[in-house]
Coordinates of C-alpha atoms and ligand atoms in Angstrom, one line a residue:
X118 CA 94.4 95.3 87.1
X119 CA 92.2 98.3 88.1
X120 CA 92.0 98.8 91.9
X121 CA 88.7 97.7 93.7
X122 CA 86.6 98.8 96.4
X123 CA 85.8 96.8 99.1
X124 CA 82.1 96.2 98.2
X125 CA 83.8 94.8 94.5
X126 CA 86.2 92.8 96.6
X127 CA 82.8 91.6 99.0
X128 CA 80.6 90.9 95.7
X129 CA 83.7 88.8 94.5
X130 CA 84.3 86.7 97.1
X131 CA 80.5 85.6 97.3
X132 CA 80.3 85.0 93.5
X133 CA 83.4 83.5 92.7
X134 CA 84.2 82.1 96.1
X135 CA 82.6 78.2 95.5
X136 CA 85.5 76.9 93.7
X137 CA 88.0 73.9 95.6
X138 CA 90.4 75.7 97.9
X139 CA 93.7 73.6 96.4
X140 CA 93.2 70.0 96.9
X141 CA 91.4 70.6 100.1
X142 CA 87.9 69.9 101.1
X143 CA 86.7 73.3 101.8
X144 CA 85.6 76.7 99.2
X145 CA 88.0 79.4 99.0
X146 CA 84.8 81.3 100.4
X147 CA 84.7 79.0 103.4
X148 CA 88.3 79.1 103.8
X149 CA 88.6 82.7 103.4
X150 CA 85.6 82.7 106.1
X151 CA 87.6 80.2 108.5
X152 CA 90.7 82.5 108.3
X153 CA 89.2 85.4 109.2
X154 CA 87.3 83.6 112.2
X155 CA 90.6 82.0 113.5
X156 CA 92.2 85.2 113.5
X157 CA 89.1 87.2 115.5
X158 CA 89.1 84.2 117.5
X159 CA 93.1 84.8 118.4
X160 CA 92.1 88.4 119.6
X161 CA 94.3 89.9 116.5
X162 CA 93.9 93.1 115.1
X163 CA 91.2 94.1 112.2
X164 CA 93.7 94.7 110.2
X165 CA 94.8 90.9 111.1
X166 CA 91.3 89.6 110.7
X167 CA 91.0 91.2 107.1
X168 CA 93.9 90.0 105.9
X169 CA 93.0 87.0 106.9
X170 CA 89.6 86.8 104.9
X171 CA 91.3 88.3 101.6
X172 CA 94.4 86.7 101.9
X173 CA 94.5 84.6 98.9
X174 CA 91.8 87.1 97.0
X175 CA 94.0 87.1 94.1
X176 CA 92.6 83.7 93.2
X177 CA 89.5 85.4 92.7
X178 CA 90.0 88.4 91.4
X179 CA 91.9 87.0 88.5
X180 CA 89.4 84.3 86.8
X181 CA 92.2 83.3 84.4
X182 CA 93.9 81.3 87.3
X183 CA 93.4 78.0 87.4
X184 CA 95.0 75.1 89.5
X185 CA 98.6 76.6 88.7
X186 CA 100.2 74.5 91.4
X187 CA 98.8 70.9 90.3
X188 CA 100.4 71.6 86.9
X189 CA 103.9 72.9 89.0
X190 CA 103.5 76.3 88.2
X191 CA 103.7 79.1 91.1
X192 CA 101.0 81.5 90.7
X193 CA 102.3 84.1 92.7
X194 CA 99.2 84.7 94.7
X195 CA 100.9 86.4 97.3
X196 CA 101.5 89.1 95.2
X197 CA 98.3 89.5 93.3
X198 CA 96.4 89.6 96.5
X199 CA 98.7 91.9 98.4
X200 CA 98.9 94.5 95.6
X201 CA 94.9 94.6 95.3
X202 CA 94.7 94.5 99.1
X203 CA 97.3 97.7 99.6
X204 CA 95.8 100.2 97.8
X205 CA 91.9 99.8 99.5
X206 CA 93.2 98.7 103.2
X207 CA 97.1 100.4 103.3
X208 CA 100.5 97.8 104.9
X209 CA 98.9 96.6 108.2
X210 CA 96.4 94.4 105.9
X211 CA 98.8 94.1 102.4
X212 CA 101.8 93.1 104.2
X213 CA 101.5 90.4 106.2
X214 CA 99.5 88.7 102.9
X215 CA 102.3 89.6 101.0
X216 CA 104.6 87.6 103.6
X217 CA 102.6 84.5 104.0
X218 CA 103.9 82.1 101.2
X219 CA 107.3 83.3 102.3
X220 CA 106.3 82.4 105.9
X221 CA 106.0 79.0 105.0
X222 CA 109.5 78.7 103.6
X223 CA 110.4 80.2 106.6
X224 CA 108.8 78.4 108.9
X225 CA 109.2 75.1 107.1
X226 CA 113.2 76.4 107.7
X227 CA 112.9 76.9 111.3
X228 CA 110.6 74.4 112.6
X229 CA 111.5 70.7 112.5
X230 CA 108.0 69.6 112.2
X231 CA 106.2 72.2 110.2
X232 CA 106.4 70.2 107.0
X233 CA 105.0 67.3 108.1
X234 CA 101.9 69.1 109.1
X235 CA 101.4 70.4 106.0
X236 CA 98.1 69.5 103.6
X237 CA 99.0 67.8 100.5
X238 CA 99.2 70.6 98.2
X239 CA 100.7 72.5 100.5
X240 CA 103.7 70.4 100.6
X241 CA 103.7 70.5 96.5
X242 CA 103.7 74.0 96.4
X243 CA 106.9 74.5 98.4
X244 CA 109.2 73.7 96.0
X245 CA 107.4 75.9 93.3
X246 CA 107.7 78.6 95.8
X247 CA 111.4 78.3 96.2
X248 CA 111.7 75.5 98.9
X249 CA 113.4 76.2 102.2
X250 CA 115.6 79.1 103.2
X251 CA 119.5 80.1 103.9
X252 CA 120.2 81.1 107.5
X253 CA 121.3 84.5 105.7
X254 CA 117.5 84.7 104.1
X255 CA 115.9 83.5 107.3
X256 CA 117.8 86.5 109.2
X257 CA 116.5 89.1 106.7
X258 CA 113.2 88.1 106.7
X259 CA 113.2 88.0 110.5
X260 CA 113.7 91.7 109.9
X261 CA 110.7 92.4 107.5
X262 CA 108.5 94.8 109.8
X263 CA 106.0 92.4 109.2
X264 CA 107.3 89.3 109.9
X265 CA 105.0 88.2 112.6
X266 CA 102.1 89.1 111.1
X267 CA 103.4 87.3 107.8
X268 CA 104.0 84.1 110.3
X269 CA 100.9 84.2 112.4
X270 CA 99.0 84.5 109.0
X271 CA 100.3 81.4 107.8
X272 CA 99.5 79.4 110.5
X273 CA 95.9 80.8 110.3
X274 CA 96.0 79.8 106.4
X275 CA 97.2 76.0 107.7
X276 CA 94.5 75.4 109.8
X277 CA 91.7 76.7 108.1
X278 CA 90.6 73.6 106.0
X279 CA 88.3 72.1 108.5
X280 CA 85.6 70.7 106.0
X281 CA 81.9 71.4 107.2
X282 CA 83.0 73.8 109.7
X283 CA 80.0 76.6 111.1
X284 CA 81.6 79.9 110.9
X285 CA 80.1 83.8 110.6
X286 CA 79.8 84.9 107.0
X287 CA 81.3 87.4 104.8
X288 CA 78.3 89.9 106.3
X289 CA 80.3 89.9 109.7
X290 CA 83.2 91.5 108.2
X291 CA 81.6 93.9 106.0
X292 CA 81.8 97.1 108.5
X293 CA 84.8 96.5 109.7
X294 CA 86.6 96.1 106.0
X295 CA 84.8 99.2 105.6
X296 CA 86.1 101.2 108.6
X297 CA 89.2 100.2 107.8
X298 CA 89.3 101.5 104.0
X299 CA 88.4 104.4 105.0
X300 CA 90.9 105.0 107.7
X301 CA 93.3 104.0 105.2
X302 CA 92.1 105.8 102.5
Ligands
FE2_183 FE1 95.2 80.4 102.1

């Protein structure tokens, strides 16, 4: 995949955004949107907040991908998203959306009731993603450098399925996605 800028990424998101977000009620566009939101919201960093709005972007940026999960196949998103992300925004942004399918394994392994709060698909997808960790993997990724970021953007990602919910749009973040490009660039 050829690296984009962050106005490609922007155009992206508003044109491709409208499909289901999983099995939930919301867009990807309005989750993306409720991500970001929660995470300005929380006082995090903009490096936090724009990982949060592009964290799954690799769903849109490759329109080959369908529904992998309903047909029990793990897409990998993390990864696809992460490696676009790094090269336009540097670590602080790629990182933590690198960590945050891994971050639900992990959390899933170290909080009794995680699972159970988990959407639908959500709960399907673990499995495909490797299910729940060893105490040996939990203590090396508890070591990743960004491993809180990774955890605080999966809990973002968890809540952010709130059907009908009034949040900023994708203009909001346009400046700062900016900035941050090109400090990183
Ligand atoms: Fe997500």
């Amino acid at each position: 995949m050829s690296e984009w800028t962050v106005n490609e990424l922007f155009e992206r998101m508003a044109s491709h955004g409208n499909g289901a977000y999983g099995l939930s009620d919301v867009t990807q566009l309005d989750h993306a949107l409720q991500s970001a939101d929660l995470a300005r919201q929380r006082g995090m960093s903009e490096a936090m907040v724009i990982a949060a709005l592009f964290h799954d972007c690799g769903h849109l940026l490759d329109i080959e991908d369908v529904d992998l999960a309903s047909q029990g196949i793990d897409d990998r998103h993390e990864q696809s998203s992460a490696d676009a992300l790094l090269p336009i925004f540097g670590e602080s942004v790629s990182e933590p959306v690198r960590l945050h399918v891994a971050a639900k394994r992990y959390l899933c392994s170290v909080e009794r009731d995680y699972f159970d709060r988990l959407s639908d698909d959500s709960k399907l997808s673990l499995e495909l993603q490797g299910g729940t960790l060893s105490s040996d993997e939990i203590a090396a990724f508890e070591k990743h450098p960004h491993f809180r970021d990774g955890v605080e953007l999966r809990r973002i990602d968890d809540e952010a399925k709130v059907a009908g919910l009034d949040v900023p749009g994708l203009d909001a973040y346009l400046d700062t996605a900016s900035r941050l490009a090109r400090k990183a660039g």
